[in-house]
PDB file of C-alpha atoms in Angstrom:
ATOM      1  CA  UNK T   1     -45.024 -96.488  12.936  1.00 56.00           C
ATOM      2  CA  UNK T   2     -48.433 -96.130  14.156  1.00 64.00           C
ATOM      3  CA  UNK T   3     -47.535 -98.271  17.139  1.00 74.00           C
ATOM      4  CA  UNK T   4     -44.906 -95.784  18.496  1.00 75.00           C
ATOM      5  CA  UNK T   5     -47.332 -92.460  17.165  1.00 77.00           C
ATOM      6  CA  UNK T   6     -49.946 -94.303  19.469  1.00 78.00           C
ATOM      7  CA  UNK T   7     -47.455 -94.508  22.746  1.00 78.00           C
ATOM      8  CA  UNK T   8     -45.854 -91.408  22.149  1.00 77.00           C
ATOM      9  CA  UNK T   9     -48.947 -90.221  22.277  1.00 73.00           C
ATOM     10  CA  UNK T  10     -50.039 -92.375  25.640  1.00 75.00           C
ATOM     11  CA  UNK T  11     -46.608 -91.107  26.860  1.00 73.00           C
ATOM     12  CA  UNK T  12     -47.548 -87.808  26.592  1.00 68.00           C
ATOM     13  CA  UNK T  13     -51.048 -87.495  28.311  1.00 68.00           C
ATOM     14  CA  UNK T  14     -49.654 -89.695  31.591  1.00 65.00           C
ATOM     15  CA  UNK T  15     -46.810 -86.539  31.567  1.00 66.00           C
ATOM     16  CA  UNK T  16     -43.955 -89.215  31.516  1.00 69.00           C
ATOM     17  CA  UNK T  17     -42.628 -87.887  28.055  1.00 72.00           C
ATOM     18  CA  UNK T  18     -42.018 -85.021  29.560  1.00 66.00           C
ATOM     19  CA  UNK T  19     -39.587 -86.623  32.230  1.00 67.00           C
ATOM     20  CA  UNK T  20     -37.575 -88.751  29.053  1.00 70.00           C
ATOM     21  CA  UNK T  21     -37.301 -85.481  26.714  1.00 71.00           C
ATOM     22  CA  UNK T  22     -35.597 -83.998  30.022  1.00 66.00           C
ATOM     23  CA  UNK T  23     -33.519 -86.888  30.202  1.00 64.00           C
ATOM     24  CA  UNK T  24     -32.797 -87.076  26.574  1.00 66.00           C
ATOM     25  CA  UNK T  25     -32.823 -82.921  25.904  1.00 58.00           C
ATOM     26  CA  UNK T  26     -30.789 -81.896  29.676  1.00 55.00           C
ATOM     27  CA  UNK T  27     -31.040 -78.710  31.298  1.00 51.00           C
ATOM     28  CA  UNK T  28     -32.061 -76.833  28.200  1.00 49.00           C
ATOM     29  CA  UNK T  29     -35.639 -78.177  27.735  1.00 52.00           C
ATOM     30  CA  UNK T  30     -35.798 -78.504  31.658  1.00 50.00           C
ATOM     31  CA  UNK T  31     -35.385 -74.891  32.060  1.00 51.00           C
ATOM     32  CA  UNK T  32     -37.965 -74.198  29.476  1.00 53.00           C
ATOM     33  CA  UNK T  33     -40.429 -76.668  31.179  1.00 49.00           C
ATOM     34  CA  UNK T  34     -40.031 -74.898  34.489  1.00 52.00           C
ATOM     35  CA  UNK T  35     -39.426 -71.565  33.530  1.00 51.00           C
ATOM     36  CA  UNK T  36     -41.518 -68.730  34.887  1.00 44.00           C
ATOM     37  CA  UNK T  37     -43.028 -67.871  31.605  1.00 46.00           C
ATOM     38  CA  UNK T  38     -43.735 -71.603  31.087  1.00 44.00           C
ATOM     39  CA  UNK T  39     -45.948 -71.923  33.721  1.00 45.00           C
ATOM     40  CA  UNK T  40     -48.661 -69.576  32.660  1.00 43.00           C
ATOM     41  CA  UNK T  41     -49.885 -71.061  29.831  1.00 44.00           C
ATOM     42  CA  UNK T  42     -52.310 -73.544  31.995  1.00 42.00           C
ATOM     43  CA  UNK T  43     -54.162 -76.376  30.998  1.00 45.00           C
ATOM     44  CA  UNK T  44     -51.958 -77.118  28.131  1.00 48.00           C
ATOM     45  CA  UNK T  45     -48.859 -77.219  29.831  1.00 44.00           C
ATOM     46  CA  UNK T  46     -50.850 -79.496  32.559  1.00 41.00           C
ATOM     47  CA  UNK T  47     -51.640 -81.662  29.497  1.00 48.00           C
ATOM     48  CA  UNK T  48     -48.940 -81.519  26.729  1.00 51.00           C
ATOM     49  CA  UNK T  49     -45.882 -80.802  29.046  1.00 65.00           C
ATOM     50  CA  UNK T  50     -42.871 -80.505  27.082  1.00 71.00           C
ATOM     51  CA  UNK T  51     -44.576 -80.809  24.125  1.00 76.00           C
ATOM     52  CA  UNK T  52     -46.603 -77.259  25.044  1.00 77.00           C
ATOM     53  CA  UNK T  53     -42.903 -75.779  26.200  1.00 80.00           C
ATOM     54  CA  UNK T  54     -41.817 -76.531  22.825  1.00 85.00           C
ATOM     55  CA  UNK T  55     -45.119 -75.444  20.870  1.00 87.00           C
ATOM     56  CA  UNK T  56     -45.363 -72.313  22.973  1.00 86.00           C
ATOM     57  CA  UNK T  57     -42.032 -71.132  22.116  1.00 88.00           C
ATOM     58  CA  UNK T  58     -42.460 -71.860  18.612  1.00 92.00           C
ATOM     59  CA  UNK T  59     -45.679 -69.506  18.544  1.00 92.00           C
ATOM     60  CA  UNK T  60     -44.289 -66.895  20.912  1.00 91.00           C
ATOM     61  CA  UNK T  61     -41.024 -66.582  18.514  1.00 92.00           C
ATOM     62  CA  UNK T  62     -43.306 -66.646  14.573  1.00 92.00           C
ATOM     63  CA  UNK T  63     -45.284 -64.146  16.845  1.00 91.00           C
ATOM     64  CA  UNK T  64     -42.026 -62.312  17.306  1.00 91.00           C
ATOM     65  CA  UNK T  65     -41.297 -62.415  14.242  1.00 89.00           C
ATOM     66  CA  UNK T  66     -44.246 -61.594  12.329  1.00 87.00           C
ATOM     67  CA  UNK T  67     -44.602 -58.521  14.319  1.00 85.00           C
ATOM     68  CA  UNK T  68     -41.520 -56.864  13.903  1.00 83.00           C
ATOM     69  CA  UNK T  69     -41.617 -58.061   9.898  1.00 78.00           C
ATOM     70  CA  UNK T  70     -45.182 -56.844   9.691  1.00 72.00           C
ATOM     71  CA  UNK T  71     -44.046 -53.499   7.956  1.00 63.00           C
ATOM     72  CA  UNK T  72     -41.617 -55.225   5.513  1.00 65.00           C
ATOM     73  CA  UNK T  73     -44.459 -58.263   4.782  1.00 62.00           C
ATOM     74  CA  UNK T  74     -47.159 -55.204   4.187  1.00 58.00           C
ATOM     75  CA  UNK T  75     -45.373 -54.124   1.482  1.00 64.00           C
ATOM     76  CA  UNK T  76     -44.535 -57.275   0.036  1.00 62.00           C
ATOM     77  CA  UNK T  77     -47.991 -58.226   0.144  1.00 55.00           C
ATOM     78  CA  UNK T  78     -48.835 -55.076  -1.764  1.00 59.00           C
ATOM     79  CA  UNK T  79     -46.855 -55.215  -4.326  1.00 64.00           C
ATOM     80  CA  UNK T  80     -47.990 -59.125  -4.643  1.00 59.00           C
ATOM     81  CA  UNK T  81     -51.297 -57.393  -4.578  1.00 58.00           C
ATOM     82  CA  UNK T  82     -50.831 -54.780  -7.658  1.00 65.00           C
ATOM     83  CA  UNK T  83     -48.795 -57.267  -9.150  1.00 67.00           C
ATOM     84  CA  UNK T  84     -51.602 -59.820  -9.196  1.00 63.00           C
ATOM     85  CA  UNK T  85     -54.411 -57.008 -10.314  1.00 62.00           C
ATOM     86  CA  UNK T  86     -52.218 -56.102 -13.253  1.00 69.00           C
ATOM     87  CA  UNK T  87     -51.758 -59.564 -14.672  1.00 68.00           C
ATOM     88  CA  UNK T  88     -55.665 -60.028 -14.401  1.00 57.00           C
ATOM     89  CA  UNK T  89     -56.338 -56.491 -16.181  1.00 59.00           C
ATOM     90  CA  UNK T  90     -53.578 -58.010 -18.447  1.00 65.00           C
ATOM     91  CA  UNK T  91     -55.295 -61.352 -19.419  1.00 60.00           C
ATOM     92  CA  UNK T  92     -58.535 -59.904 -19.132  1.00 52.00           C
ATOM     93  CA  UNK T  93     -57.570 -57.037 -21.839  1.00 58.00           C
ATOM     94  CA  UNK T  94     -56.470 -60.162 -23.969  1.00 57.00           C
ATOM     95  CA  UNK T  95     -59.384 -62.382 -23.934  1.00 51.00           C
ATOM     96  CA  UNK T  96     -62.566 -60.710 -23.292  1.00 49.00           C
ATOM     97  CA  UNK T  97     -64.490 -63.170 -24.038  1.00 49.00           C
ATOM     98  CA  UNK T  98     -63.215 -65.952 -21.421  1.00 44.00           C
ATOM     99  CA  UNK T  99     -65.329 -66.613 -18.508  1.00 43.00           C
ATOM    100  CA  UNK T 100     -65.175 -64.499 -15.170  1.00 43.00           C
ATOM    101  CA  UNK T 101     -63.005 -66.412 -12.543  1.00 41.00           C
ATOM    102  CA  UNK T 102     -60.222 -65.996 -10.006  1.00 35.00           C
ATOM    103  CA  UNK T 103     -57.190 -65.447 -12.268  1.00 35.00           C
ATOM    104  CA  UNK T 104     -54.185 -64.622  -9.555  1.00 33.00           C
ATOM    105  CA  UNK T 105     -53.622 -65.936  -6.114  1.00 37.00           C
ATOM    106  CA  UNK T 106     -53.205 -63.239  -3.018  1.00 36.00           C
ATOM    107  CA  UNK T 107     -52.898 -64.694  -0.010  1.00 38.00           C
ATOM    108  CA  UNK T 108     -51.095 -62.525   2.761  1.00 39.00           C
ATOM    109  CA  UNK T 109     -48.336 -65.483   4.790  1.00 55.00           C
ATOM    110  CA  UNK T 110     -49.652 -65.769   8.208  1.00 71.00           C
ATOM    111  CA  UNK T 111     -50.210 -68.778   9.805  1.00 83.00           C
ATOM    112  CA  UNK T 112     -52.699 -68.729  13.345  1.00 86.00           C
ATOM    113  CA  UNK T 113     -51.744 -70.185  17.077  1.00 87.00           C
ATOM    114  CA  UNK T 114     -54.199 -73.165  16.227  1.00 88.00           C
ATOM    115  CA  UNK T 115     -52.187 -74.603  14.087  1.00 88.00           C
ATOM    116  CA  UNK T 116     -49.073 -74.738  16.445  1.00 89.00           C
ATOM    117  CA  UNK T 117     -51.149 -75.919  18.557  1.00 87.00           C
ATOM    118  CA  UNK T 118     -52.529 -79.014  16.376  1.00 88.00           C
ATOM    119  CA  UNK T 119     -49.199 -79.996  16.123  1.00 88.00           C
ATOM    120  CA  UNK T 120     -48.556 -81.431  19.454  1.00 80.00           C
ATOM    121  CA  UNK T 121     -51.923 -81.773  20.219  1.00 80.00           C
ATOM    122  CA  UNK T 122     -52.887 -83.845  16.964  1.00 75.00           C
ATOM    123  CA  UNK T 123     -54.593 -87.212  18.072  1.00 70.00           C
ATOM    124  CA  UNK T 124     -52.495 -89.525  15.581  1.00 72.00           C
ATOM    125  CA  UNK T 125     -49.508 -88.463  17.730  1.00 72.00           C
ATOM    126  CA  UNK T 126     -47.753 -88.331  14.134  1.00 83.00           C
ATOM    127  CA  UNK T 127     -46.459 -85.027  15.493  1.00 85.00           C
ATOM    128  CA  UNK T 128     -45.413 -85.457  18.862  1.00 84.00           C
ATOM    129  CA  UNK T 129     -43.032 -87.928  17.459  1.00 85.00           C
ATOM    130  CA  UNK T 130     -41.169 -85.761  14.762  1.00 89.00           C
ATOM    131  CA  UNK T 131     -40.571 -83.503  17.913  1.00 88.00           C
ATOM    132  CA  UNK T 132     -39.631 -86.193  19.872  1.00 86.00           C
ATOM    133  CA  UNK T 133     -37.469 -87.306  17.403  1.00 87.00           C
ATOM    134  CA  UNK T 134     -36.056 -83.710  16.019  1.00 89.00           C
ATOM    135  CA  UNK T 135     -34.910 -83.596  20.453  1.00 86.00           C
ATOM    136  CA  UNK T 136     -33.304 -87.040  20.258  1.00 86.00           C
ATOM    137  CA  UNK T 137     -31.388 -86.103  16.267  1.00 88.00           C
ATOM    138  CA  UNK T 138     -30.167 -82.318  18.060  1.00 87.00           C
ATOM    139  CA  UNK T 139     -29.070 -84.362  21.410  1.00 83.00           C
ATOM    140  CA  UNK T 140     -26.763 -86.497  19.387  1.00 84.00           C
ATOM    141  CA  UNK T 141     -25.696 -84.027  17.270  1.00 86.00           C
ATOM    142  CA  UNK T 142     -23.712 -82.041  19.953  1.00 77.00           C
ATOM    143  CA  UNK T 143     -22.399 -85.273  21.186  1.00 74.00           C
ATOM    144  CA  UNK T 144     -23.944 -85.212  24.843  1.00 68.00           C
ATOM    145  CA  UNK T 145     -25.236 -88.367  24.540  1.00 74.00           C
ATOM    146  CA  UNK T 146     -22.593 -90.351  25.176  1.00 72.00           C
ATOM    147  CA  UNK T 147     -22.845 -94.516  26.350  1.00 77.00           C
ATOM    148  CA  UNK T 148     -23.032 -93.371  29.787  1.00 75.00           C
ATOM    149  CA  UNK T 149     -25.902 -90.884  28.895  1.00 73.00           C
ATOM    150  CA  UNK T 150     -27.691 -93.373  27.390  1.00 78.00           C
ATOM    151  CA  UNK T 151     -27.400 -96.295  29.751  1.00 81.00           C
ATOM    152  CA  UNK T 152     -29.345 -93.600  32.256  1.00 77.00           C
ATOM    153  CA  UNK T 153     -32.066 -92.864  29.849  1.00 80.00           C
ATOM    154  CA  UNK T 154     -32.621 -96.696  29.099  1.00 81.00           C
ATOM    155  CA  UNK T 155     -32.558 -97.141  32.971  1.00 82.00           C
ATOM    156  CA  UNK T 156     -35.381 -94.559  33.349  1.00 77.00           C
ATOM    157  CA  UNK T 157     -37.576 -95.761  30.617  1.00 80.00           C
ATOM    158  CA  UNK T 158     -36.812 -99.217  32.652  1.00 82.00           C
ATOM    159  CA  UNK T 159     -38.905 -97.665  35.274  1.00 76.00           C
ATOM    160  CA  UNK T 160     -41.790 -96.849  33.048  1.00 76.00           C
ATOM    161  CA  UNK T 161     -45.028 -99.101  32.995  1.00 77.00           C
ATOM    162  CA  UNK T 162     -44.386-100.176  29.781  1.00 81.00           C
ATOM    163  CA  UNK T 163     -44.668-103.295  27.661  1.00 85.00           C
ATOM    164  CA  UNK T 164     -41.476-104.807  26.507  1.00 87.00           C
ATOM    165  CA  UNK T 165     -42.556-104.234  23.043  1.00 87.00           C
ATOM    166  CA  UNK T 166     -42.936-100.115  23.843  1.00 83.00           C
ATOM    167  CA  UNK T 167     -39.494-100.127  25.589  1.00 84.00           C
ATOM    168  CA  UNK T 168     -38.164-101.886  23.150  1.00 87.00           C
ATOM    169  CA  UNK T 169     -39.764 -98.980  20.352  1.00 84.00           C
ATOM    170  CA  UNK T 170     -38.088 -96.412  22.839  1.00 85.00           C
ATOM    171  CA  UNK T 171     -34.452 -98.422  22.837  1.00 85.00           C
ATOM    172  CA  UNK T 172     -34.424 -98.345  18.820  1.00 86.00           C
ATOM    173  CA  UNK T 173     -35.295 -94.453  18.845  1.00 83.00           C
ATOM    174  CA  UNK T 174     -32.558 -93.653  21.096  1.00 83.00           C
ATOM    175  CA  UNK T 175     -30.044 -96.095  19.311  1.00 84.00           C
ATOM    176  CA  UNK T 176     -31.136 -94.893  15.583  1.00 86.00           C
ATOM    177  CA  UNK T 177     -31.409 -91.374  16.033  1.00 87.00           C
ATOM    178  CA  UNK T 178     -33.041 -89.707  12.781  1.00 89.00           C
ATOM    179  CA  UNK T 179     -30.174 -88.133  10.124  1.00 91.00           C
ATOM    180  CA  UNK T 180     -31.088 -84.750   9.183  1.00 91.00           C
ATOM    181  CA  UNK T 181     -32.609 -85.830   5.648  1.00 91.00           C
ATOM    182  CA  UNK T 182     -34.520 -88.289   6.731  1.00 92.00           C
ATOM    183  CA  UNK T 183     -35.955 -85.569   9.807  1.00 92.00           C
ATOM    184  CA  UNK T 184     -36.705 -83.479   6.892  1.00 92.00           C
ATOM    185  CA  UNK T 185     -38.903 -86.257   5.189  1.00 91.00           C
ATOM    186  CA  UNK T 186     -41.120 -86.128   8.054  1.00 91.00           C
ATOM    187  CA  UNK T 187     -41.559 -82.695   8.182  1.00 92.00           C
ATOM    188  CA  UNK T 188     -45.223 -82.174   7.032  1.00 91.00           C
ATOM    189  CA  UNK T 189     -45.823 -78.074   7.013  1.00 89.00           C
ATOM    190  CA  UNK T 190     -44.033 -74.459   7.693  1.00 90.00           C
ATOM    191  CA  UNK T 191     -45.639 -74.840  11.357  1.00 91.00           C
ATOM    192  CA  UNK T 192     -44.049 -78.162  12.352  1.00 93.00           C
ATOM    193  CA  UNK T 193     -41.014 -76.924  10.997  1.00 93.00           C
ATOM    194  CA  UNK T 194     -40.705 -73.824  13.082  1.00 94.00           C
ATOM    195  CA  UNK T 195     -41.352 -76.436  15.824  1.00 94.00           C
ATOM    196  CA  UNK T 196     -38.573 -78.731  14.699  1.00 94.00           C
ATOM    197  CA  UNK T 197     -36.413 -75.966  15.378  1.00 95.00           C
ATOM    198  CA  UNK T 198     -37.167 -75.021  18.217  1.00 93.00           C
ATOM    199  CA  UNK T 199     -37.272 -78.102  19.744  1.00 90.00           C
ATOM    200  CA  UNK T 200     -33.599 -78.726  18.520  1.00 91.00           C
ATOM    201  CA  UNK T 201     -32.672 -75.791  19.790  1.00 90.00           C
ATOM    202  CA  UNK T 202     -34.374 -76.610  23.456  1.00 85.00           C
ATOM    203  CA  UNK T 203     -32.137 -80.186  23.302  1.00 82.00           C
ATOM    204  CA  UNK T 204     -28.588 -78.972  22.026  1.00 84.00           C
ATOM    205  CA  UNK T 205     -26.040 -77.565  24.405  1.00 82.00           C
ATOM    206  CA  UNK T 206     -25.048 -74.494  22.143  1.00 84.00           C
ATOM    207  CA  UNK T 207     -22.081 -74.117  24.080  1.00 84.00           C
ATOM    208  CA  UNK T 208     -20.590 -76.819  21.466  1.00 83.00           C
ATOM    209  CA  UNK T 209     -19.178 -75.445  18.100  1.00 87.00           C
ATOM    210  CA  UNK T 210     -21.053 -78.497  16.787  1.00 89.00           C
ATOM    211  CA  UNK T 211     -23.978 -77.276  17.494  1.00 90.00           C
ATOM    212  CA  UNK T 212     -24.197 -74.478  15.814  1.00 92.00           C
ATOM    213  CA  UNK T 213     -23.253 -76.131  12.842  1.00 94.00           C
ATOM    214  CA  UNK T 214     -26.387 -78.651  13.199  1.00 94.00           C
ATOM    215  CA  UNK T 215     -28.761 -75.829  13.753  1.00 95.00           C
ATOM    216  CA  UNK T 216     -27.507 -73.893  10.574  1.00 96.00           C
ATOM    217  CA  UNK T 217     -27.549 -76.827   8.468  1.00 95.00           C
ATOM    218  CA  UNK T 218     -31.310 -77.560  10.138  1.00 95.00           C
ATOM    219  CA  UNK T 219     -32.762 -73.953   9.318  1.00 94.00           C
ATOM    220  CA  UNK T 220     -31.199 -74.075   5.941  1.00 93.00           C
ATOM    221  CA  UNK T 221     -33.272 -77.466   4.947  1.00 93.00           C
ATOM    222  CA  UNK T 222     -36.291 -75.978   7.123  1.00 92.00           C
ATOM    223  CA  UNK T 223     -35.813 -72.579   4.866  1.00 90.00           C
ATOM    224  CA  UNK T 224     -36.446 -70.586   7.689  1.00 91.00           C
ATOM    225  CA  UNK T 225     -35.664 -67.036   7.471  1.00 90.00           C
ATOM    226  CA  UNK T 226     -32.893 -65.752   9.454  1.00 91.00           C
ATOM    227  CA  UNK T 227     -34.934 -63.387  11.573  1.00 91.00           C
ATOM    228  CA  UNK T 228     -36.980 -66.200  12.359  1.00 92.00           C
ATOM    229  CA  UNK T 229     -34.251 -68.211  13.669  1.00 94.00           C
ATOM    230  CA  UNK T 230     -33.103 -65.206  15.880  1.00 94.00           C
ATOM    231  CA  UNK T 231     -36.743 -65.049  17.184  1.00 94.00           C
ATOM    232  CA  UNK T 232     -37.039 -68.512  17.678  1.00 94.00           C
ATOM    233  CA  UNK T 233     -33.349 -67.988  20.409  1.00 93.00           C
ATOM    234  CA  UNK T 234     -34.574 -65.017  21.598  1.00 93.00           C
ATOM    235  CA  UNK T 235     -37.552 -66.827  23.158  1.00 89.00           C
ATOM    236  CA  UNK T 236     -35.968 -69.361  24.773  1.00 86.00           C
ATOM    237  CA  UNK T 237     -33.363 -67.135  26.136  1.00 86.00           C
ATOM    238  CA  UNK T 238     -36.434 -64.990  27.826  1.00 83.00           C
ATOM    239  CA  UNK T 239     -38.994 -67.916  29.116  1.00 69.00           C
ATOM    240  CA  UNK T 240     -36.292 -70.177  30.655  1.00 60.00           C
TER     241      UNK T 240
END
């Protein structure tokens, strides 16, 4: 495992995972590489290539989201809020005697760019393969990938100056794509979820009925809202 974290990883900086993700992913994820929108978020990009693509949209669409949810998650967090004060005025009515702590938990749901950003930028290269592998799962899934398909991503990572050993680590990730429960095993936080997703979404042809099946059963397992979802289709609709 921490051989093929370590050359995904190596992949990534020398910009030739970008080049098998667009073999693997197709137009979709090529579009969203070298879309207009794409191509202003700089050093990154230069750096993470798809990876950034992916990670950018992911922000851009919880950005989306949490904006346009901001009145409805106010509230929530407000009644979380009074909620939480009462059951402290509650217990503390009960036992005056007990020692002053932190008796309730408030903490509004909002998680920063950084983090989508530590994702693919994380130096284990533990995430940059989930993505790499949530692409490869949502390519098979709609059935694109046929023997012929394949045959012409082996032949380009052929060209690649790798050791037999790494091609070989490539080879078994394109034969053994992940199943969806074992993608969700991998899937450490709400952040690298959200970037699951979207990186599904960037590989699939959604013009197959198959597809959308995947991607339902994927948010469902991911729990992501259904607004998010939209958000998260929105976005790469607009930057590609």
């Amino acid at each position: 495992m921490k051989d093929l974290q370590k050359l995904v990883g190596s992949l990534n900086k020398s910009g030739a995972l970008s080049g098998f993700l667009g073999g693997v992913a197709g137009g979709g994820l090529t579009s969203l590489i070298s879309g207009k929108k794409s191509k202003k978020t700089g050093k990154k990009a230069v750096k993470y290539g798809a990876l950034a693509a992916v990670g950018g949209l992911a922000w851009k669409a919880y950005k989306e989201y949490s904006e346009q949810n901001k009145a409805a998650q106010q509230q929530a967090d407000s009644r979380a809020y009074d909620n939480a004060m009462n059951k402290r005025s509650h217990n503390q009515a009960r036992q005056e005697h007990t020692p002053q702590g932190r008796t309730f938990d408030f903490t509004p749901a909002y998680m920063p760019e950084q983090s989508f950003e530590q994702v693919v930028e994380d130096e284990s290269g533990s995430g940059q393969l989930i993505i790499m592998r949530a692409m490869i799962a949502a390519a098979y899934a709609d059935g694109h990938i046929d023997e012929t398909e394949r045959q012409k991503i082996f032949a380009q990572v052929e060209t690649m100056e790798l050791t037999v050993n790494e091609k070989a680590m490539l080879f078994d990730e394109l034969r053994k794509p992940m199943t969806l429960s074992e993608l969700m095993q991998s899937v450490p936080d709400a952040q690298t979820g959200i970037e699951v997703y979207a990186a599904s979404v960037s590989a699939i042809d959604l013009n197959q009925p198959i597809s959308g099946q995947y991607l339902e059963a994927l948010a469902n397992q991911l729990c992501l809202p259904r607004e998010l979802v939209q958000s998260i289709h929105h976005q790469l609709t607009i930057q590609a």
